[in-house]
PDB file of C-alpha atoms in Angstrom:
ATOM      1  CA  ARG A   1     -13.723   7.921 -13.253  1.00 76.00           C
ATOM      2  CA  LYS A   2     -10.789   5.930 -10.642  1.00 84.00           C
ATOM      3  CA  GLU A   3      -7.503   7.865 -11.138  1.00 92.00           C
ATOM      4  CA  VAL A   4      -6.331   4.302 -11.150  1.00 95.00           C
ATOM      5  CA  GLU A   5      -7.948   1.543 -12.125  1.00 95.00           C
ATOM      6  CA  GLN A   6      -7.617  -2.274 -11.937  1.00 95.00           C
ATOM      7  CA  ASP A   7      -9.575  -5.276 -13.159  1.00 93.00           C
ATOM      8  CA  PRO A   8     -10.883  -6.735  -9.877  1.00 92.00           C
ATOM      9  CA  GLY A   9     -10.680 -10.612 -11.477  1.00 92.00           C
ATOM     10  CA  PRO A  10     -10.166 -12.963  -9.908  1.00 95.00           C
ATOM     11  CA  PHE A  11      -7.977 -14.466 -12.795  1.00 96.00           C
ATOM     12  CA  ASN A  12      -8.200 -18.337 -12.390  1.00 97.00           C
ATOM     13  CA  VAL A  13      -4.933 -19.538 -14.321  1.00 97.00           C
ATOM     14  CA  PRO A  14      -3.609 -23.021 -14.247  1.00 98.00           C
ATOM     15  CA  GLU A  15       0.151 -23.891 -13.561  1.00 98.00           C
ATOM     16  CA  GLY A  16       2.277 -22.700 -15.709  1.00 98.00           C
ATOM     17  CA  ALA A  17      -0.016 -20.539 -17.506  1.00 98.00           C
ATOM     18  CA  THR A  18       1.309 -16.970 -18.447  1.00 98.00           C
ATOM     19  CA  VAL A  19      -1.163 -14.124 -17.098  1.00 97.00           C
ATOM     20  CA  ALA A  20      -1.059 -10.432 -17.778  1.00 97.00           C
ATOM     21  CA  PHE A  21      -2.824  -7.194 -16.063  1.00 94.00           C
ATOM     22  CA  ASN A  22      -3.358  -3.855 -16.932  1.00 95.00           C
ATOM     23  CA  CYS A  23      -3.814  -0.635 -15.065  1.00 96.00           C
ATOM     24  CA  THR A  24      -5.000   2.164 -16.353  1.00 97.00           C
ATOM     25  CA  TYR A  25      -4.394   5.551 -14.746  1.00 96.00           C
ATOM     26  CA  SER A  26      -5.689   8.903 -15.564  1.00 95.00           C
ATOM     27  CA  ASN A  27      -3.358  11.612 -14.533  1.00 94.00           C
ATOM     28  CA  SER A  28      -1.167  12.359 -17.634  1.00 93.00           C
ATOM     29  CA  ALA A  29       1.468  13.912 -15.324  1.00 92.00           C
ATOM     30  CA  SER A  30       2.114  10.710 -13.150  1.00 93.00           C
ATOM     31  CA  GLN A  31       5.571  10.320 -12.776  1.00 91.00           C
ATOM     32  CA  SER A  32       6.260   6.500 -11.043  1.00 93.00           C
ATOM     33  CA  PHE A  33       4.980   3.570 -11.298  1.00 96.00           C
ATOM     34  CA  PHE A  34       5.187   0.112  -8.901  1.00 96.00           C
ATOM     35  CA  TRP A  35       3.559  -3.388  -9.098  1.00 97.00           C
ATOM     36  CA  TYR A  36       2.957  -4.448  -5.346  1.00 98.00           C
ATOM     37  CA  ARG A  37       1.658  -7.749  -4.202  1.00 97.00           C
ATOM     38  CA  GLN A  38      -0.389  -8.611  -1.638  1.00 97.00           C
ATOM     39  CA  ASP A  39      -1.311 -11.813  -0.091  1.00 96.00           C
ATOM     40  CA  CYS A  40      -4.545 -12.439   2.107  1.00 93.00           C
ATOM     41  CA  ARG A  41      -4.527 -10.491   5.594  1.00 91.00           C
ATOM     42  CA  LYS A  42      -0.884  -9.399   4.679  1.00 94.00           C
ATOM     43  CA  GLU A  43       0.711  -6.191   3.783  1.00 95.00           C
ATOM     44  CA  PRO A  44       1.450  -5.315   0.789  1.00 96.00           C
ATOM     45  CA  LYS A  45       5.048  -5.795  -1.187  1.00 96.00           C
ATOM     46  CA  LEU A  46       6.944  -4.346  -3.942  1.00 96.00           C
ATOM     47  CA  LEU A  47       7.125  -6.704  -6.555  1.00 97.00           C
ATOM     48  CA  MET A  48       8.748  -4.091  -8.850  1.00 95.00           C
ATOM     49  CA  SER A  49       9.301  -0.405 -10.252  1.00 94.00           C
ATOM     50  CA  VAL A  50       8.049   0.101 -13.680  1.00 94.00           C
ATOM     51  CA  TYR A  51      10.573   2.193 -15.870  1.00 85.00           C
ATOM     52  CA  SER A  52       9.584   3.545 -19.369  1.00 85.00           C
ATOM     53  CA  SER A  53      12.244   1.203 -21.043  1.00 84.00           C
ATOM     54  CA  GLY A  54      10.054  -2.171 -19.424  1.00 86.00           C
ATOM     55  CA  ASN A  55      11.745  -3.999 -17.248  1.00 92.00           C
ATOM     56  CA  GLU A  56      12.176  -7.282 -16.646  1.00 94.00           C
ATOM     57  CA  ASP A  57      12.755  -9.427 -12.878  1.00 94.00           C
ATOM     58  CA  GLY A  58      12.529 -13.243 -13.390  1.00 96.00           C
ATOM     59  CA  ARG A  59       9.183 -14.516 -14.815  1.00 98.00           C
ATOM     60  CA  PHE A  60       7.498 -10.976 -14.259  1.00 97.00           C
ATOM     61  CA  THR A  61       7.722  -8.479 -16.702  1.00 97.00           C
ATOM     62  CA  ALA A  62       6.418  -4.644 -16.556  1.00 96.00           C
ATOM     63  CA  GLN A  63       5.683  -2.465 -19.301  1.00 96.00           C
ATOM     64  CA  LEU A  64       4.570   1.415 -19.383  1.00 95.00           C
ATOM     65  CA  ASN A  65       2.854   2.868 -22.116  1.00 94.00           C
ATOM     66  CA  ARG A  66       2.548   6.780 -21.470  1.00 94.00           C
ATOM     67  CA  ALA A  67       0.498   7.400 -24.494  1.00 94.00           C
ATOM     68  CA  SER A  68      -2.604   5.275 -23.837  1.00 94.00           C
ATOM     69  CA  GLN A  69      -1.749   5.763 -19.677  1.00 95.00           C
ATOM     70  CA  TYR A  70      -1.293   2.285 -18.695  1.00 94.00           C
ATOM     71  CA  ILE A  71       0.952  -0.199 -17.325  1.00 96.00           C
ATOM     72  CA  SER A  72       0.860  -3.610 -17.405  1.00 96.00           C
ATOM     73  CA  LEU A  73       2.519  -7.236 -15.618  1.00 97.00           C
ATOM     74  CA  LEU A  74       3.053  -9.935 -17.192  1.00 97.00           C
ATOM     75  CA  ILE A  75       3.562 -13.392 -15.239  1.00 98.00           C
ATOM     76  CA  ARG A  76       5.256 -16.112 -16.880  1.00 98.00           C
ATOM     77  CA  ASP A  77       4.783 -20.013 -16.135  1.00 98.00           C
ATOM     78  CA  SER A  78       2.974 -19.045 -13.213  1.00 98.00           C
ATOM     79  CA  LYS A  79       3.491 -21.038  -9.767  1.00 98.00           C
ATOM     80  CA  LEU A  80       0.850 -21.839  -7.179  1.00 98.00           C
ATOM     81  CA  SER A  81       2.666 -19.514  -4.869  1.00 97.00           C
ATOM     82  CA  ASP A  82       2.023 -16.246  -7.631  1.00 98.00           C
ATOM     83  CA  SER A  83      -1.620 -16.753  -5.815  1.00 98.00           C
ATOM     84  CA  ALA A  84      -2.184 -13.002  -4.546  1.00 97.00           C
ATOM     85  CA  THR A  85      -3.658  -9.690  -5.111  1.00 97.00           C
ATOM     86  CA  TYR A  86      -1.802  -7.584  -7.269  1.00 98.00           C
ATOM     87  CA  LEU A  87      -1.772  -3.662  -6.563  1.00 97.00           C
ATOM     88  CA  CYS A  88      -0.960  -1.169  -8.941  1.00 97.00           C
ATOM     89  CA  VAL A  89       0.802   2.038  -7.517  1.00 96.00           C
ATOM     90  CA  VAL A  90       1.027   5.202  -9.210  1.00 96.00           C
ATOM     91  CA  TYR A  91       2.729   8.324  -7.981  1.00 94.00           C
ATOM     92  CA  THR A  92       1.131  11.669  -9.413  1.00 92.00           C
ATOM     93  CA  GLY A  93       3.595  14.145  -7.772  1.00 89.00           C
ATOM     94  CA  GLY A  94       3.758  15.923  -4.375  1.00 87.00           C
ATOM     95  CA  PHE A  95       3.029  13.646  -1.583  1.00 86.00           C
ATOM     96  CA  LYS A  96       0.507  11.979  -3.761  1.00 89.00           C
ATOM     97  CA  THR A  97       0.807   8.068  -4.223  1.00 92.00           C
ATOM     98  CA  ILE A  98      -2.523   6.389  -5.500  1.00 93.00           C
ATOM     99  CA  PHE A  99      -3.348   2.515  -4.827  1.00 95.00           C
ATOM    100  CA  GLY A 100      -5.596   0.654  -7.298  1.00 94.00           C
ATOM    101  CA  ALA A 101      -7.926  -2.207  -5.621  1.00 93.00           C
ATOM    102  CA  GLY A 102      -6.067  -4.940  -6.767  1.00 95.00           C
ATOM    103  CA  THR A 103      -6.571  -7.754  -9.210  1.00 97.00           C
ATOM    104  CA  ARG A 104      -6.871 -11.106  -7.296  1.00 97.00           C
ATOM    105  CA  LEU A 105      -4.765 -13.867  -9.192  1.00 98.00           C
ATOM    106  CA  PHE A 106      -5.671 -17.909  -8.494  1.00 97.00           C
ATOM    107  CA  VAL A 107      -3.112 -20.145  -9.814  1.00 98.00           C
ATOM    108  CA  LYS A 108      -4.523 -24.123  -9.342  1.00 97.00           C
ATOM    109  CA  ALA A 109      -2.649 -26.915  -9.772  1.00 95.00           C
TER     110      ALA A 109
ATOM    111  CA  ASP B   1      15.146  -8.738   9.719  1.00 66.00           C
ATOM    112  CA  ALA B   2      11.871  -6.355  10.333  1.00 66.00           C
ATOM    113  CA  MET B   3      12.532  -2.643   8.880  1.00 93.00           C
ATOM    114  CA  VAL B   4       9.430  -1.552   9.440  1.00 97.00           C
ATOM    115  CA  ILE B   5       7.951  -2.726  12.953  1.00 97.00           C
ATOM    116  CA  GLN B   6       4.051  -2.175  13.943  1.00 97.00           C
ATOM    117  CA  ASN B   7       2.517  -2.994  17.130  1.00 96.00           C
ATOM    118  CA  PRO B   8       0.354  -4.842  17.964  1.00 96.00           C
ATOM    119  CA  ARG B   9      -0.547  -7.261  15.079  1.00 96.00           C
ATOM    120  CA  TYR B  10      -3.984  -7.948  16.484  1.00 97.00           C
ATOM    121  CA  GLN B  11      -5.588  -4.833  18.721  1.00 97.00           C
ATOM    122  CA  VAL B  12      -9.269  -5.507  19.949  1.00 96.00           C
ATOM    123  CA  THR B  13     -10.940  -2.642  21.640  1.00 95.00           C
ATOM    124  CA  GLN B  14     -14.231  -1.347  22.833  1.00 95.00           C
ATOM    125  CA  PHE B  15     -16.517   1.148  20.855  1.00 95.00           C
ATOM    126  CA  GLY B  16     -15.801   4.497  22.476  1.00 95.00           C
ATOM    127  CA  LYS B  17     -12.082   3.463  24.056  1.00 96.00           C
ATOM    128  CA  PRO B  18      -8.919   5.207  22.530  1.00 96.00           C
ATOM    129  CA  VAL B  19      -5.908   3.048  21.110  1.00 97.00           C
ATOM    130  CA  THR B  20      -2.889   3.999  19.807  1.00 97.00           C
ATOM    131  CA  LEU B  21      -0.864   1.882  17.364  1.00 98.00           C
ATOM    132  CA  SER B  22       2.793   2.279  17.007  1.00 98.00           C
ATOM    133  CA  CYS B  23       5.440   2.152  14.055  1.00 98.00           C
ATOM    134  CA  SER B  24       9.132   2.044  13.908  1.00 97.00           C
ATOM    135  CA  GLN B  25      11.374   1.965  10.938  1.00 97.00           C
ATOM    136  CA  THR B  26      15.206   1.163  10.785  1.00 95.00           C
ATOM    137  CA  LEU B  27      15.382   2.586   7.401  1.00 94.00           C
ATOM    138  CA  ASN B  28      16.029   6.222   8.227  1.00 94.00           C
ATOM    139  CA  HIS B  29      13.359   7.117   5.515  1.00 95.00           C
ATOM    140  CA  ASN B  30      12.249  10.972   5.583  1.00 95.00           C
ATOM    141  CA  VAL B  31       8.573   9.632   4.580  1.00 96.00           C
ATOM    142  CA  MET B  32       6.319   7.755   7.028  1.00 96.00           C
ATOM    143  CA  TYR B  33       2.450   6.969   5.913  1.00 96.00           C
ATOM    144  CA  TRP B  34      -1.057   5.550   7.616  1.00 97.00           C
ATOM    145  CA  TYR B  35      -3.144   3.988   5.661  1.00 97.00           C
ATOM    146  CA  GLN B  36      -6.317   2.258   6.537  1.00 97.00           C
ATOM    147  CA  GLN B  37      -7.195  -0.950   4.139  1.00 96.00           C
ATOM    148  CA  LYS B  38     -10.397  -2.514   4.172  1.00 95.00           C
ATOM    149  CA  SER B  39     -11.549  -5.595   2.894  1.00 91.00           C
ATOM    150  CA  SER B  40     -11.022  -6.021  -0.745  1.00 88.00           C
ATOM    151  CA  GLN B  41     -10.267  -2.428  -1.276  1.00 92.00           C
ATOM    152  CA  ALA B  42      -7.029  -0.399  -2.043  1.00 93.00           C
ATOM    153  CA  PRO B  43      -5.240   1.003   1.118  1.00 94.00           C
ATOM    154  CA  LYS B  44      -6.404   4.531   1.900  1.00 94.00           C
ATOM    155  CA  LEU B  45      -3.671   7.348   2.981  1.00 94.00           C
ATOM    156  CA  LEU B  46      -4.718   9.032   6.434  1.00 95.00           C
ATOM    157  CA  PHE B  47      -1.682  11.017   7.300  1.00 93.00           C
ATOM    158  CA  HIS B  48       1.750  11.432   6.004  1.00 94.00           C
ATOM    159  CA  TYR B  49       5.049  13.392   7.410  1.00 94.00           C
ATOM    160  CA  TYR B  50       7.959  14.298   5.462  1.00 94.00           C
ATOM    161  CA  ASP B  51      10.524  14.242   8.479  1.00 90.00           C
ATOM    162  CA  LYS B  52       8.217  16.443  11.104  1.00 88.00           C
ATOM    163  CA  ASP B  53       6.107  18.312   8.802  1.00 90.00           C
ATOM    164  CA  PHE B  54       2.620  16.445   8.764  1.00 89.00           C
ATOM    165  CA  ASN B  55      -0.077  16.105   6.057  1.00 90.00           C
ATOM    166  CA  ASN B  56      -3.786  15.230   6.926  1.00 89.00           C
ATOM    167  CA  GLU B  57      -5.675  13.863   4.111  1.00 88.00           C
ATOM    168  CA  ALA B  58      -9.071  16.042   3.700  1.00 86.00           C
ATOM    169  CA  ASP B  59     -11.122  13.306   4.210  1.00 90.00           C
ATOM    170  CA  THR B  60      -9.310  11.871   7.211  1.00 94.00           C
ATOM    171  CA  PRO B  61     -11.926  11.716  10.254  1.00 93.00           C
ATOM    172  CA  ASP B  62     -11.114  14.198  13.050  1.00 92.00           C
ATOM    173  CA  ASN B  63     -11.593  11.106  15.442  1.00 93.00           C
ATOM    174  CA  PHE B  64      -7.887  10.206  13.749  1.00 96.00           C
ATOM    175  CA  GLN B  65      -4.435  11.809  15.425  1.00 95.00           C
ATOM    176  CA  SER B  66      -0.872  11.073  14.503  1.00 95.00           C
ATOM    177  CA  ARG B  67       2.259  11.980  16.053  1.00 94.00           C
ATOM    178  CA  ARG B  68       5.628  11.144  15.067  1.00 94.00           C
ATOM    179  CA  PRO B  69       8.201  12.290  17.788  1.00 93.00           C
ATOM    180  CA  ASN B  70      11.078  11.499  15.950  1.00 93.00           C
ATOM    181  CA  THR B  71      12.194   9.760  12.457  1.00 92.00           C
ATOM    182  CA  SER B  72      12.037   6.274  13.623  1.00 95.00           C
ATOM    183  CA  PHE B  73       9.014   6.297  14.973  1.00 96.00           C
ATOM    184  CA  CYS B  74       5.064   7.038  14.287  1.00 96.00           C
ATOM    185  CA  PHE B  75       2.186   6.416  16.291  1.00 97.00           C
ATOM    186  CA  LEU B  76      -1.951   6.498  15.102  1.00 97.00           C
ATOM    187  CA  ASP B  77      -3.948   7.604  17.909  1.00 97.00           C
ATOM    188  CA  ILE B  78      -7.788   6.782  17.545  1.00 97.00           C
ATOM    189  CA  ARG B  79      -9.719   8.766  19.782  1.00 96.00           C
ATOM    190  CA  SER B  80     -13.164   7.129  19.851  1.00 95.00           C
ATOM    191  CA  PRO B  81     -13.220   3.830  17.364  1.00 96.00           C
ATOM    192  CA  GLY B  82     -16.335   3.587  15.856  1.00 95.00           C
ATOM    193  CA  LEU B  83     -17.406   0.184  14.401  1.00 95.00           C
ATOM    194  CA  GLY B  84     -16.240   1.424  10.910  1.00 95.00           C
ATOM    195  CA  ASP B  85     -12.960   1.802  12.218  1.00 97.00           C
ATOM    196  CA  ALA B  86     -12.398  -2.100  12.177  1.00 97.00           C
ATOM    197  CA  ALA B  87      -9.962  -2.301   9.768  1.00 97.00           C
ATOM    198  CA  MET B  88      -6.125  -3.347   8.735  1.00 97.00           C
ATOM    199  CA  TYR B  89      -3.863   0.227   9.579  1.00 98.00           C
ATOM    200  CA  LEU B  90      -0.542  -0.058   7.702  1.00 98.00           C
ATOM    201  CA  CYS B  91       2.515   1.918   8.490  1.00 98.00           C
ATOM    202  CA  ALA B  92       4.669   2.777   5.458  1.00 97.00           C
ATOM    203  CA  THR B  93       7.978   4.719   4.781  1.00 97.00           C
ATOM    204  CA  SER B  94       9.925   5.683   1.453  1.00 96.00           C
ATOM    205  CA  ARG B  95      13.006   7.772   1.287  1.00 95.00           C
ATOM    206  CA  GLU B  96      11.376  10.543  -0.556  1.00 94.00           C
ATOM    207  CA  PRO B  97       7.713  10.520  -2.098  1.00 93.00           C
ATOM    208  CA  ASN B  98       8.340   9.348  -5.433  1.00 92.00           C
ATOM    209  CA  GLN B  99      10.355   6.329  -4.272  1.00 93.00           C
ATOM    210  CA  PRO B 100       8.712   2.945  -3.288  1.00 94.00           C
ATOM    211  CA  GLN B 101       7.215   2.280   0.006  1.00 95.00           C
ATOM    212  CA  HIS B 102       8.031  -0.373   2.227  1.00 96.00           C
ATOM    213  CA  PHE B 103       5.087  -1.703   4.506  1.00 97.00           C
ATOM    214  CA  GLY B 104       5.157  -2.667   8.313  1.00 97.00           C
ATOM    215  CA  ASP B 105       3.050  -6.093   8.593  1.00 96.00           C
ATOM    216  CA  GLY B 106      -0.129  -4.060   9.583  1.00 97.00           C
ATOM    217  CA  THR B 107      -2.328  -3.790  12.620  1.00 98.00           C
ATOM    218  CA  ARG B 108      -5.704  -5.181  12.530  1.00 97.00           C
ATOM    219  CA  LEU B 109      -8.249  -3.063  14.632  1.00 97.00           C
ATOM    220  CA  SER B 110     -11.130  -4.795  15.940  1.00 97.00           C
ATOM    221  CA  ILE B 111     -14.017  -2.880  17.544  1.00 96.00           C
ATOM    222  CA  LEU B 112     -16.472  -4.803  19.972  1.00 93.00           C
TER     223      LEU B 112
END
């Protein structure tokens, strides 16, 4: 089992749709969680950190479920510019940060 | 303003010819990382530094070396590049290991 698993997609959604991604992690001692966005042939960029209480940034909402060991990302009112790969990132302690392989999202007009 | 700067953006080298990639940061972060990323894969950690303390991931090939002469700069040396080393090389920094990482634009390495 991979330490961080994501559905690779692609998710194909129309503009204005709501889309959600999940990411599961295997290490129950994992401490910090992040979502990054990566455009084709570009570097990953931090989208948001994920807190136990859940957090929202505009159209984006992140949730953490420690009991079931997953994090989620919800995107409301999808825009064409949201098309990208979304990477789930989990910090497990020491210097170990694990990246998921990403979920690809295509938003179509 | 770019805070993690990688040079060059694109590097073409010949099979077996040494190459050096550079990374600089203006964030004054303690930790610097080098990742290798191939198409449709997660970034793979090669090395990290906490200040001057160096850590080499267990599965990083011996062909890859790194230097951090000061807190602002870090280099990745590939001594004898093979075709399998063609990839995007990403430098990242974080203030502490548990905090978000900030990436440079990456260097795309091609091997002829």
